[in-house]
């Protein structure tokens, strides 16, 4: 697999941006979560080949890329759900495969792309199970369990749904219940796979704001896969653009998101303008009803040059 | 925030236990019903014994009915209770791992493995009632182990587990049929009774090993009940919550298979108890996982009531209990399901 723009093999030093309270552990020599020479495969299909990655501590990292490029696969490997074919994931310097999975669960939480709840479970019951890695069989419910579950439900506005069955919720309500469960796990690192799917725009913003608050107020390190490039650019401190299992570009969204990159990664002609609210890059697709195919793309390129979104 | 419907019990120190209120109440009611069913079981038979005398015998006081109650009915009741409880818990564990309400020890090979080995042994002239139970236990364990190994492919896939279990069961039951048609008429007759599951003429000799296994299973069940909270998620979510899925699933299946095998060795494959009891229990308690104590009590209740009917309805002919268990449990489960459907929010 080749890409025109080579992957930076060396870990990029965490970039410091204005406006950010920097957690103390950023002074540590290495980031808490990193991958070295990671090769990921299902059966005989290699999805990610020899990838190096640093997740900057205390930052919100967002992974973007076209469908099926391996975002979920990468996230699953970072969360020890997928064993690497080759290479390793390091958590606090230790290879993930060598750390007891329960111990990982106290440090690193992960919300999969399409989690399946136990049948007939209520929202509060679901959220409370996020506490499981912190409990023992003879200590099933502590004061902090009580507090953290209440807090997680409050933050995700699911307190009112406490007694409802998860099976009965709307897609958005259900997604918020899952996020509440991940929050209740109370981990320093949180990996979220498309946490805004199924949510209407207001709830998307709510969830992303929540992610940012967790990061800014609590210093949590968050890695999220998002499918909306503009939201990624708004909320990411560190943006990773993937294509076909490779990292095409990474860094602050302001540097990473360009019309050039959007074309390369998504095959989409677009105009990138500053977001009128945040100043972050805003990707405006070139034309509606974009046809695919090389001829059409050429036409798009030509149109691109005029830098106007109108045909 | 505490999950709705749960109470926290703090017995002292830093220990704390989450107790599902409704499950606790249902368990108490089931225990009371079971106690009543046991008294009824001891009263009813070819001759009726007054409940007062029954209680006397149970507590070891002298009574004119000591022989009928103490020697004939009580051992059989004890075996029925244990078999029912073992099948109930076994079904609950297998259904949890298979994530399938239709799964049971029958489906993953235990019953048919035990059946094939037992009938084969009978055909080849093994009639010893001490050897046969152990052969059948070995058959059940071996078949389940085989299914588990075949279903394993970088982890246990729930649907694969069930499908391979069904495949093996069908193959093994054809082996059983082969021996049934091959063997002589008397052996076939005896084998048929065993294959239906029967408490006739059995008692403490069969109950003792089963009681021991159940006793050992109690601490395991405490662990299993805790594990049930997380294995009922999808694989990724469960792992993210810190569960070592491979080991936990193996532990749950092993416990379920051992219980079902030993119960099958004691009484033969008592049909449908392992399938029905957990589902009845879960619908009664409305918990998100199958409650093990309630499943055990429901299993015991189904077997005791079924055997009571099997002894009494066609008296003096004593039918094998396996003929009646489905008749007792199935209509009740169907009623629960139909009632659940009509009420919104009840899982079906
Ligand atoms: N469990 C699986 N078994 C086999 N192939 C898979 C599995 N999960 C994902 N894949 C394949 O791996 C590739 C990357 O998938 P994924 O990481 O889910 O992509 P996305 O970037 O959309 O999250 C896809 O081609 C997909 O078909
Ligand atoms: Mg994905």
XYZ file of C-alpha atoms and ligand atoms in Angstrom:
687
model
C 0.000 0.000 0.000
C 1.361 3.382 -0.906
C 0.193 6.881 -0.393
C 1.527 9.986 -1.999
C 2.186 11.585 1.360
C 4.356 9.393 3.568
C 3.415 8.701 7.136
C 5.508 10.429 9.756
C 7.094 7.421 11.354
C 8.481 9.282 14.325
C 6.140 10.231 17.111
C 5.153 13.820 16.769
C 5.793 15.793 19.904
C 2.525 16.973 21.407
C 1.789 20.358 20.018
C 0.866 22.986 22.487
C -1.976 25.253 21.636
C -3.192 28.350 23.321
C -6.184 28.222 25.649
C -5.341 24.841 27.045
C -4.625 23.910 30.631
C -1.832 21.423 30.306
C -2.050 18.362 32.554
C 0.990 17.625 34.637
C 1.779 14.308 33.025
C 2.558 15.975 29.706
C 6.008 16.474 31.139
C 6.485 12.703 31.100
C 8.905 11.567 28.424
C 6.483 9.409 26.497
C 2.772 9.467 25.848
C 0.655 7.018 27.768
C -0.818 5.386 24.681
C 1.226 4.633 21.603
C 1.552 2.061 18.858
C 4.743 0.721 17.309
C 4.906 -1.028 13.965
C 1.284 -2.050 14.287
C -0.016 -4.554 11.745
C -3.682 -5.449 12.064
C -5.480 -8.103 10.098
C -8.689 -10.081 10.036
C -8.138 -13.661 8.911
C -5.859 -13.005 5.936
C -6.938 -9.456 5.099
C -4.380 -6.959 6.323
C -6.149 -3.728 7.251
C -3.343 -1.752 8.878
C 0.291 -2.378 8.027
C 3.252 -1.218 10.114
C 1.634 1.816 11.692
C 3.342 4.018 14.288
C 1.169 6.245 16.388
C 1.343 8.489 19.432
C -1.776 9.579 21.214
C -0.911 12.931 22.829
C -1.706 12.925 26.534
C -4.401 15.187 27.818
C -5.640 15.992 24.335
C -8.626 15.205 22.192
C -7.437 13.173 19.244
C -9.856 12.620 16.417
C -9.420 9.994 13.726
C -11.072 10.647 10.383
C -11.021 8.806 7.107
C -13.291 7.235 4.531
C -15.470 4.242 5.363
C -13.652 0.951 5.788
C -10.213 2.578 5.956
C -9.502 0.872 9.266
C -10.472 3.475 11.874
C -12.477 1.071 14.001
C -9.862 -1.592 13.524
C -7.168 0.762 14.791
C -9.277 1.880 17.737
C -10.052 -1.727 18.661
C -6.342 -2.519 18.654
C -5.610 0.526 20.841
C -8.204 -0.824 23.250
C -6.812 -4.431 23.196
C -9.976 -5.724 21.529
C -7.962 -6.840 18.527
C -4.629 -8.590 18.894
C -2.025 -7.097 16.584
C -0.676 -9.446 13.953
C 2.611 -7.630 14.411
C 3.966 -4.759 16.460
C 2.475 -3.601 19.716
C 0.331 -1.096 21.517
C 1.956 0.473 24.553
C -0.014 1.716 27.524
C 2.134 3.503 30.089
C 5.128 1.889 28.475
C 3.850 -1.661 28.879
C 2.741 -3.807 25.999
C -1.041 -4.084 26.134
C -0.953 -7.827 25.597
C 1.012 -8.210 28.845
C -1.303 -6.147 31.046
C -4.273 -7.886 32.696
C -7.384 -6.830 30.821
C -9.132 -5.748 34.004
C -6.268 -3.461 34.893
C -6.477 -1.934 31.410
C -10.180 -1.383 31.987
C -9.408 0.850 34.960
C -7.182 3.082 32.854
C -8.678 2.893 29.418
C -12.352 2.867 28.493
C -13.687 2.084 25.053
C -17.083 2.455 23.483
C -17.364 0.265 20.366
C -19.111 1.391 17.219
C -22.176 -0.805 17.699
C -22.352 -2.163 21.219
C -25.052 -4.702 22.104
C -26.727 -4.404 25.521
C -27.889 -7.340 27.613
C -31.513 -8.066 26.824
C -34.061 -6.293 28.976
C -31.611 -4.021 30.799
C -32.576 -0.617 32.161
C -30.545 2.507 31.492
C -29.342 2.907 35.084
C -28.395 -0.756 35.221
C -26.438 -0.401 31.990
C -24.575 2.662 33.207
C -23.809 1.017 36.534
C -22.032 -1.820 34.746
C -19.373 0.638 33.686
C -18.212 0.363 37.317
C -17.538 -3.363 37.032
C -13.742 -3.135 36.552
C -13.466 -1.175 39.795
C -15.555 -3.576 41.845
C -14.905 -6.872 43.575
C -17.493 -9.539 44.045
C -17.756 -8.645 47.703
C -17.688 -4.904 47.006
C -20.441 -4.497 44.492
C -21.516 -0.962 45.227
C -19.456 1.746 46.889
C -20.082 5.409 47.528
C -17.925 6.331 44.558
C -19.864 3.934 42.336
C -23.012 5.727 43.367
C -21.528 9.163 42.752
C -19.841 8.400 39.436
C -22.902 6.710 37.946
C -25.107 9.640 38.967
C -22.608 12.073 37.528
C -22.244 10.164 34.258
C -26.007 10.100 33.835
C -26.345 13.756 34.639
C -23.666 14.730 32.160
C -25.290 12.752 29.382
C -28.826 13.852 30.305
C -29.915 10.282 30.854
C -31.009 10.661 34.497
C -34.626 10.905 33.405
C -34.294 7.649 31.489
C -32.903 5.709 34.466
C -35.731 3.180 34.737
C -36.383 2.811 31.007
C -35.380 -0.280 29.051
C -32.447 0.327 26.722
C -34.208 -1.688 23.994
C -37.024 0.844 24.025
C -34.965 4.007 23.611
C -34.534 6.059 20.487
C -31.155 5.772 18.770
C -29.952 9.016 20.301
C -31.074 8.195 23.814
C -29.453 4.800 23.563
C -26.184 6.300 22.366
C -26.174 8.684 25.318
C -26.773 5.787 27.697
C -23.744 4.006 26.246
C -21.631 7.104 26.598
C -22.786 7.381 30.195
C -21.612 3.823 30.782
C -18.201 4.638 29.333
C -18.019 7.756 31.530
C -18.970 5.774 34.628
C -15.918 3.624 34.012
C -13.973 6.751 34.972
C -10.810 6.087 33.003
C -7.967 8.474 32.217
C -8.114 7.454 28.587
C -11.327 7.141 26.666
C -11.697 5.727 23.163
C -14.958 6.421 21.367
C -15.903 4.902 18.028
C -18.284 7.231 16.215
C -20.016 8.421 19.382
C -22.251 10.819 17.452
C -23.828 8.340 15.076
C -27.625 8.236 15.485
C -27.651 11.628 17.201
C -29.408 14.699 15.890
C -27.233 17.752 15.438
C -27.994 19.251 18.839
C -27.125 16.024 20.599
C -24.018 15.626 18.470
C -22.825 18.996 19.643
C -23.775 18.097 23.198
C -21.749 14.904 23.119
C -18.739 16.580 21.554
C -18.904 19.415 24.069
C -19.054 16.791 26.774
C -15.951 15.154 25.362
C -14.180 18.470 25.344
C -15.228 19.267 28.906
C -13.983 15.892 30.088
C -10.716 16.731 28.486
C -10.409 20.328 29.621
C -11.826 19.980 33.128
C -10.545 16.530 34.010
C -7.519 16.208 31.785
C -8.875 13.058 30.185
C -7.181 11.849 27.051
C -9.813 11.157 24.431
C -9.508 9.404 21.097
C -12.638 9.563 18.983
C -13.447 8.325 15.524
C -15.758 10.827 13.861
C -17.217 10.659 10.410
C -17.957 14.378 10.174
C -14.797 16.130 9.083
C -16.015 19.557 10.168
C -16.860 18.388 13.653
C -13.504 16.677 13.786
C -11.804 19.937 12.862
C -13.807 21.810 15.482
C -13.184 19.522 18.405
C -9.836 17.893 17.738
C -6.616 19.105 19.307
C -4.870 16.498 17.260
C -6.346 15.235 14.021
C -5.357 11.987 12.367
C -6.442 11.456 8.769
C -6.385 7.862 7.630
C -6.726 6.260 4.264
C -6.478 2.560 3.479
C -4.925 1.741 6.834
C -2.278 4.449 6.664
C -1.988 7.789 8.367
C -2.006 10.354 5.612
C -1.595 13.384 7.829
C -1.728 14.296 11.488
C -1.443 17.401 13.560
C -3.579 20.358 14.572
C -6.704 20.561 12.387
C -5.715 24.034 11.209
C -2.644 22.568 9.552
C -4.040 19.222 8.507
C -7.379 20.060 6.929
C -6.839 21.463 3.466
C -8.692 21.032 0.184
C -5.703 18.999 -0.954
C -6.055 16.575 1.955
C -9.806 16.226 1.541
C -9.316 15.308 -2.074
C -6.593 12.870 -1.254
C -8.310 11.164 1.639
C -11.952 11.285 0.682
C -11.635 11.799 -3.051
C -13.827 14.840 -2.689
C -13.378 18.222 -4.261
C -14.026 20.911 -1.731
C -13.344 24.391 -0.548
C -11.905 24.918 2.898
C -12.916 28.144 4.596
C -12.538 29.306 8.184
C -15.420 28.283 10.403
C -17.278 31.531 11.136
C -17.642 30.578 14.808
C -14.423 28.846 15.787
C -12.049 29.752 13.005
C -11.240 26.087 12.531
C -11.191 24.771 8.974
C -14.629 24.233 7.486
C -14.882 21.881 4.542
C -17.498 22.856 1.997
C -17.979 20.169 -0.662
C -17.510 21.421 -4.178
C -20.839 20.649 -5.714
C -23.997 18.776 -4.856
C -24.733 15.465 -6.596
C -21.118 14.673 -7.011
C -20.765 11.855 -9.530
C -17.837 9.470 -9.198
C -15.345 8.303 -11.824
C -12.176 9.828 -13.208
C -13.858 11.981 -15.846
C -16.161 13.531 -13.339
C -13.296 14.092 -10.935
C -11.398 16.055 -13.576
C -14.399 18.222 -14.068
C -14.508 18.730 -10.336
C -10.849 19.661 -10.214
C -11.335 22.300 -12.801
C -14.248 23.652 -10.893
C -12.200 23.553 -7.731
C -9.710 25.977 -9.166
C -12.373 28.651 -9.335
C -12.719 28.229 -5.568
C -16.415 28.738 -5.575
C -18.881 26.207 -4.196
C -21.447 27.161 -6.818
C -21.443 25.257 -10.081
C -27.415 6.884 41.250
C -28.233 3.286 41.960
C -29.640 1.107 39.187
C -33.412 1.159 39.426
C -34.825 -1.848 41.225
C -31.665 -2.713 43.148
C -30.999 -2.424 46.846
C -27.528 -2.259 48.328
C -26.886 -4.573 51.239
C -23.949 -3.628 53.459
C -23.355 -6.518 55.823
C -20.456 -4.716 57.480
C -16.905 -3.694 56.823
C -16.437 -2.512 53.277
C -18.475 -5.350 51.834
C -21.506 -4.390 49.761
C -23.856 -6.402 47.627
C -26.266 -5.352 44.930
C -29.572 -7.143 45.338
C -32.302 -6.967 42.739
C -35.420 -6.336 44.791
C -37.873 -8.142 42.598
C -35.535 -11.085 42.052
C -35.136 -11.397 45.810
C -38.907 -11.365 46.373
C -39.516 -13.847 43.556
C -36.836 -16.150 44.961
C -38.510 -16.100 48.373
C -41.903 -16.856 46.854
C -40.431 -19.677 44.769
C -38.802 -21.135 47.870
C -42.125 -21.072 49.705
C -43.911 -22.663 46.749
C -41.243 -25.308 46.539
C -41.589 -26.114 50.232
C -45.333 -26.489 49.759
C -44.797 -28.673 46.679
C -42.437 -30.886 48.674
C -45.003 -31.422 51.410
C -47.629 -32.193 48.784
C -45.217 -34.585 47.105
C -44.707 -36.497 50.325
C -48.435 -36.567 51.114
C -49.643 -37.785 47.750
C -49.093 -41.226 46.308
C -50.772 -44.585 46.280
C -51.848 -43.846 49.808
C -52.477 -40.376 51.188
C -50.474 -39.298 54.226
C -51.613 -36.317 56.270
C -49.287 -33.278 56.094
C -48.851 -33.416 59.866
C -47.384 -36.915 59.677
C -45.188 -35.900 56.757
C -43.669 -33.057 58.759
C -43.074 -35.459 61.658
C -41.206 -37.892 59.421
C -39.127 -35.158 57.820
C -38.007 -33.937 61.232
C -37.191 -37.465 62.364
C -40.024 -37.952 64.815
C -41.605 -41.400 65.115
C -44.635 -41.822 62.861
C -46.673 -44.731 61.506
C -45.999 -43.462 57.981
C -42.248 -43.596 58.319
C -41.842 -46.338 55.737
C -43.950 -44.820 52.961
C -42.790 -41.238 53.456
C -39.256 -41.700 54.738
C -38.133 -44.700 52.745
C -40.092 -44.476 49.518
C -41.017 -40.887 48.788
C -38.359 -38.830 50.522
C -35.269 -40.176 48.690
C -37.003 -39.773 45.371
C -38.052 -36.238 46.284
C -34.487 -35.375 47.284
C -33.196 -36.586 43.951
C -35.906 -34.689 42.092
C -35.047 -31.454 43.889
C -31.354 -31.756 43.146
C -31.854 -32.767 39.514
C -34.228 -29.860 38.944
C -31.929 -27.341 40.571
C -28.904 -28.612 38.642
C -30.702 -28.465 35.303
C -32.116 -25.022 36.084
C -28.703 -23.518 36.837
C -27.074 -25.357 33.965
C -29.610 -24.040 31.477
C -29.188 -20.515 32.831
C -25.418 -20.630 32.354
C -25.538 -22.149 28.876
C -28.201 -19.686 27.740
C -26.103 -16.823 29.081
C -23.017 -17.827 27.144
C -24.904 -18.794 23.992
C -26.902 -15.533 24.244
C -29.808 -17.609 23.156
C -32.949 -18.454 25.120
C -33.272 -21.707 23.162
C -29.892 -23.028 24.189
C -29.628 -25.670 26.882
C -27.434 -28.617 27.804
C -29.479 -30.697 25.330
C -28.481 -28.372 22.540
C -24.743 -28.424 23.218
C -24.415 -32.193 23.293
C -24.548 -33.133 26.993
C -27.835 -35.020 26.831
C -27.170 -36.829 23.599
C -23.595 -37.676 24.510
C -24.764 -39.157 27.780
C -27.574 -40.968 25.973
C -25.362 -42.484 23.299
C -22.801 -43.763 25.785
C -25.404 -45.111 28.202
C -27.415 -46.926 25.567
C -24.245 -48.311 24.012
C -23.133 -49.587 27.414
C -26.546 -51.162 28.017
C -26.398 -52.873 24.630
C -23.027 -54.317 25.444
C -24.402 -55.781 28.619
C -23.482 -53.203 31.258
C -26.390 -53.316 33.665
C -24.661 -52.265 36.852
C -26.477 -49.326 38.335
C -23.266 -48.084 39.844
C -21.369 -47.996 36.556
C -24.048 -46.593 34.276
C -24.366 -43.142 35.861
C -20.629 -42.591 35.628
C -20.531 -43.727 32.024
C -23.327 -41.332 31.219
C -21.564 -38.474 33.001
C -18.433 -39.225 30.987
C -20.474 -39.293 27.784
C -22.061 -35.924 28.520
C -18.780 -34.250 29.414
C -16.995 -35.688 26.392
C -19.679 -34.596 23.941
C -19.804 -31.074 25.358
C -16.016 -30.804 25.273
C -16.055 -31.886 21.654
C -18.664 -29.262 20.773
C -16.672 -26.594 22.608
C -13.471 -27.460 20.768
C -15.202 -27.483 17.378
C -16.907 -24.179 18.096
C -13.656 -22.528 19.186
C -12.093 -20.375 16.551
C -10.169 -17.500 18.048
C -12.787 -17.283 20.730
C -16.152 -18.813 21.275
C -18.728 -17.548 18.835
C -22.192 -17.860 20.352
C -24.082 -18.836 17.193
C -21.355 -21.256 16.130
C -21.470 -22.867 19.543
C -25.204 -23.518 19.259
C -25.091 -24.702 15.640
C -22.217 -27.103 16.182
C -23.937 -28.307 19.340
C -27.084 -29.071 17.382
C -25.056 -30.849 14.710
C -23.265 -33.038 17.241
C -26.507 -33.750 19.081
C -28.186 -34.971 15.922
C -25.213 -37.178 15.093
C -25.113 -38.613 18.609
C -28.825 -39.244 18.737
C -28.557 -41.268 15.537
C -25.866 -43.330 17.262
C -28.332 -43.876 20.098
C -31.013 -44.954 17.631
C -28.567 -47.351 16.056
C -27.900 -49.070 19.358
C -31.600 -49.070 20.228
C -32.516 -50.942 17.060
C -29.477 -53.186 17.315
C -29.959 -54.244 20.915
C -32.588 -56.696 22.032
C -36.069 -55.731 23.016
C -35.570 -55.716 26.782
C -32.488 -53.538 26.595
C -34.328 -51.146 24.311
C -37.196 -50.959 26.757
C -34.871 -50.168 29.643
C -32.917 -47.686 27.543
C -36.103 -45.876 26.503
C -37.007 -45.282 30.130
C -33.526 -43.974 30.851
C -33.690 -41.703 27.805
C -36.887 -40.101 29.017
C -35.458 -39.253 32.392
C -36.975 -40.961 35.365
C -36.846 -40.885 39.132
C -38.504 -44.305 39.435
C -36.701 -46.543 41.874
C -33.949 -44.014 42.441
C -33.000 -42.218 45.583
C -30.142 -41.321 47.851
C -27.579 -43.439 46.004
C -28.016 -41.245 42.932
C -28.667 -38.075 44.907
C -25.458 -38.177 46.953
C -22.883 -37.479 44.210
C -25.206 -34.859 42.751
C -25.564 -33.184 46.147
C -21.795 -33.040 46.454
C -21.404 -31.476 43.019
C -24.128 -28.930 43.747
C -22.473 -28.038 47.030
C -19.185 -27.401 45.242
C -21.095 -25.440 42.613
C -22.418 -22.892 45.102
C -19.224 -20.812 45.400
C -18.757 -21.141 41.635
C -22.289 -19.860 41.149
C -21.497 -16.768 43.223
C -18.701 -16.030 40.808
C -20.877 -16.931 37.817
C -23.680 -14.586 38.875
C -21.171 -11.750 38.959
C -19.701 -12.716 35.579
C -23.168 -12.823 34.031
C -23.362 -9.044 34.426
C -20.687 -8.497 31.810
C -20.646 -11.528 29.510
C -24.143 -10.662 28.368
C -22.730 -7.704 26.431
C -21.211 -8.108 22.977
C -17.598 -9.300 22.946
C -16.003 -5.893 22.456
C -17.971 -4.161 25.183
C -17.407 -7.017 27.611
C -13.668 -6.961 26.980
C -13.601 -3.194 27.327
C -15.152 -3.704 30.763
C -12.199 -5.858 31.722
C -13.643 -9.326 31.210
C -11.343 -12.111 30.069
C -13.991 -13.510 27.819
C -12.262 -16.745 26.871
C -11.758 -17.835 30.448
C -15.029 -16.567 31.826
C -17.062 -18.242 29.105
C -15.169 -21.456 29.542
C -15.805 -21.318 33.281
C -19.518 -20.704 32.826
C -19.929 -23.445 30.223
C -17.845 -25.897 32.255
C -19.952 -25.307 35.342
C -23.158 -25.710 33.339
C -21.937 -28.846 31.595
C -20.766 -30.519 34.801
C -24.073 -29.815 36.518
C -26.108 -31.087 33.587
C -23.929 -34.173 33.113
C -24.093 -35.216 36.737
C -27.846 -34.579 36.857
C -28.259 -36.618 33.671
C -26.203 -39.405 35.194
C -28.518 -39.418 38.201
C -31.903 -39.325 36.503
C -31.409 -39.420 32.772
C -32.089 -36.425 30.551
C -35.180 -34.877 32.118
C -36.523 -33.016 29.129
C -36.994 -29.266 28.905
C -36.202 -28.396 32.532
C -32.922 -26.731 31.580
C -34.639 -24.940 28.726
C -37.764 -23.766 30.523
C -36.669 -23.044 34.087
C -34.225 -20.202 33.327
C -36.678 -18.481 31.019
C -39.523 -18.759 33.493
C -37.249 -17.438 36.227
C -36.074 -14.513 34.156
C -39.558 -13.488 33.187
C -40.666 -13.631 36.791
C -37.752 -11.565 38.107
C -37.477 -9.205 35.104
C -33.730 -8.983 35.473
C -31.339 -8.319 32.630
C -29.601 -11.647 33.182
C -30.968 -15.006 34.179
C -31.056 -15.135 37.984
C -29.321 -18.319 39.126
C -31.071 -18.897 42.489
C -34.490 -18.380 40.920
C -33.555 -20.669 38.010
C -32.486 -23.382 40.465
C -35.716 -23.101 42.434
C -37.844 -23.029 39.282
C -36.076 -26.119 37.965
C -36.632 -27.949 41.231
C -40.264 -26.865 41.341
C -40.921 -28.043 37.780
C -39.357 -31.461 38.438
C -41.097 -31.988 41.784
C -44.525 -31.011 40.460
C -43.978 -33.015 37.272
C -42.962 -36.121 39.203
C -45.878 -35.688 41.559
C -48.215 -35.668 38.564
C -46.343 -38.499 36.864
C -46.777 -40.671 39.942
C -50.355 -39.759 40.686
C -52.204 -39.127 37.425
C -51.847 -42.612 35.986
C -51.420 -44.402 39.314
C -50.552 -47.188 39.865
C -48.432 -46.888 36.703
C -45.608 -44.481 37.481
C -44.667 -42.558 34.363
C -41.098 -41.298 33.939
C -40.865 -37.681 35.111
C -39.437 -36.563 31.757
C -42.842 -37.182 30.196
C -44.423 -34.587 32.458
C -41.817 -31.811 32.781
C -42.626 -30.261 29.433
C -46.323 -30.513 30.178
C -45.824 -28.648 33.455
C -43.336 -25.992 32.360
C -44.190 -25.207 28.756
C -47.741 -23.883 29.173
C -46.598 -21.641 31.997
C -43.710 -20.243 29.997
C -46.003 -19.615 27.033
C -48.430 -17.801 29.264
C -45.618 -15.623 30.603
C -44.441 -14.817 27.086
C -47.917 -13.992 25.779
C -48.631 -11.818 28.793
C -45.231 -10.135 28.375
C -45.894 -9.299 24.725
C -49.140 -7.576 25.454
C -47.501 -5.402 28.079
C -45.163 -2.953 26.465
C -41.534 -3.038 27.437
C -41.365 -6.630 28.494
C -38.633 -8.476 26.624
C -40.097 -11.360 24.711
N -14.603 -8.582 12.047
C -14.097 -8.383 10.819
N -13.739 -9.438 10.059
C -13.227 -9.253 8.826
N -13.022 -8.062 8.276
C -13.350 -6.965 8.976
C -13.910 -7.070 10.288
N -14.137 -5.826 10.747
C -13.739 -4.984 9.776
N -13.264 -5.659 8.705
C -12.738 -5.080 7.488
O -11.646 -4.257 7.809
C -11.667 -3.080 7.038
C -11.636 -1.874 7.958
O -12.828 -1.850 8.712
P -13.121 -0.775 9.828
O -11.916 -0.643 10.665
O -14.371 -1.174 10.492
O -13.343 0.525 8.972
P -13.862 1.964 9.428
O -12.752 2.861 9.063
O -15.076 2.227 8.620
O -14.159 1.926 10.878
C -12.911 -3.151 6.165
O -12.521 -3.553 4.881
C -13.747 -4.189 6.826
O -14.499 -4.892 5.860
Mg -15.872 2.137 11.956
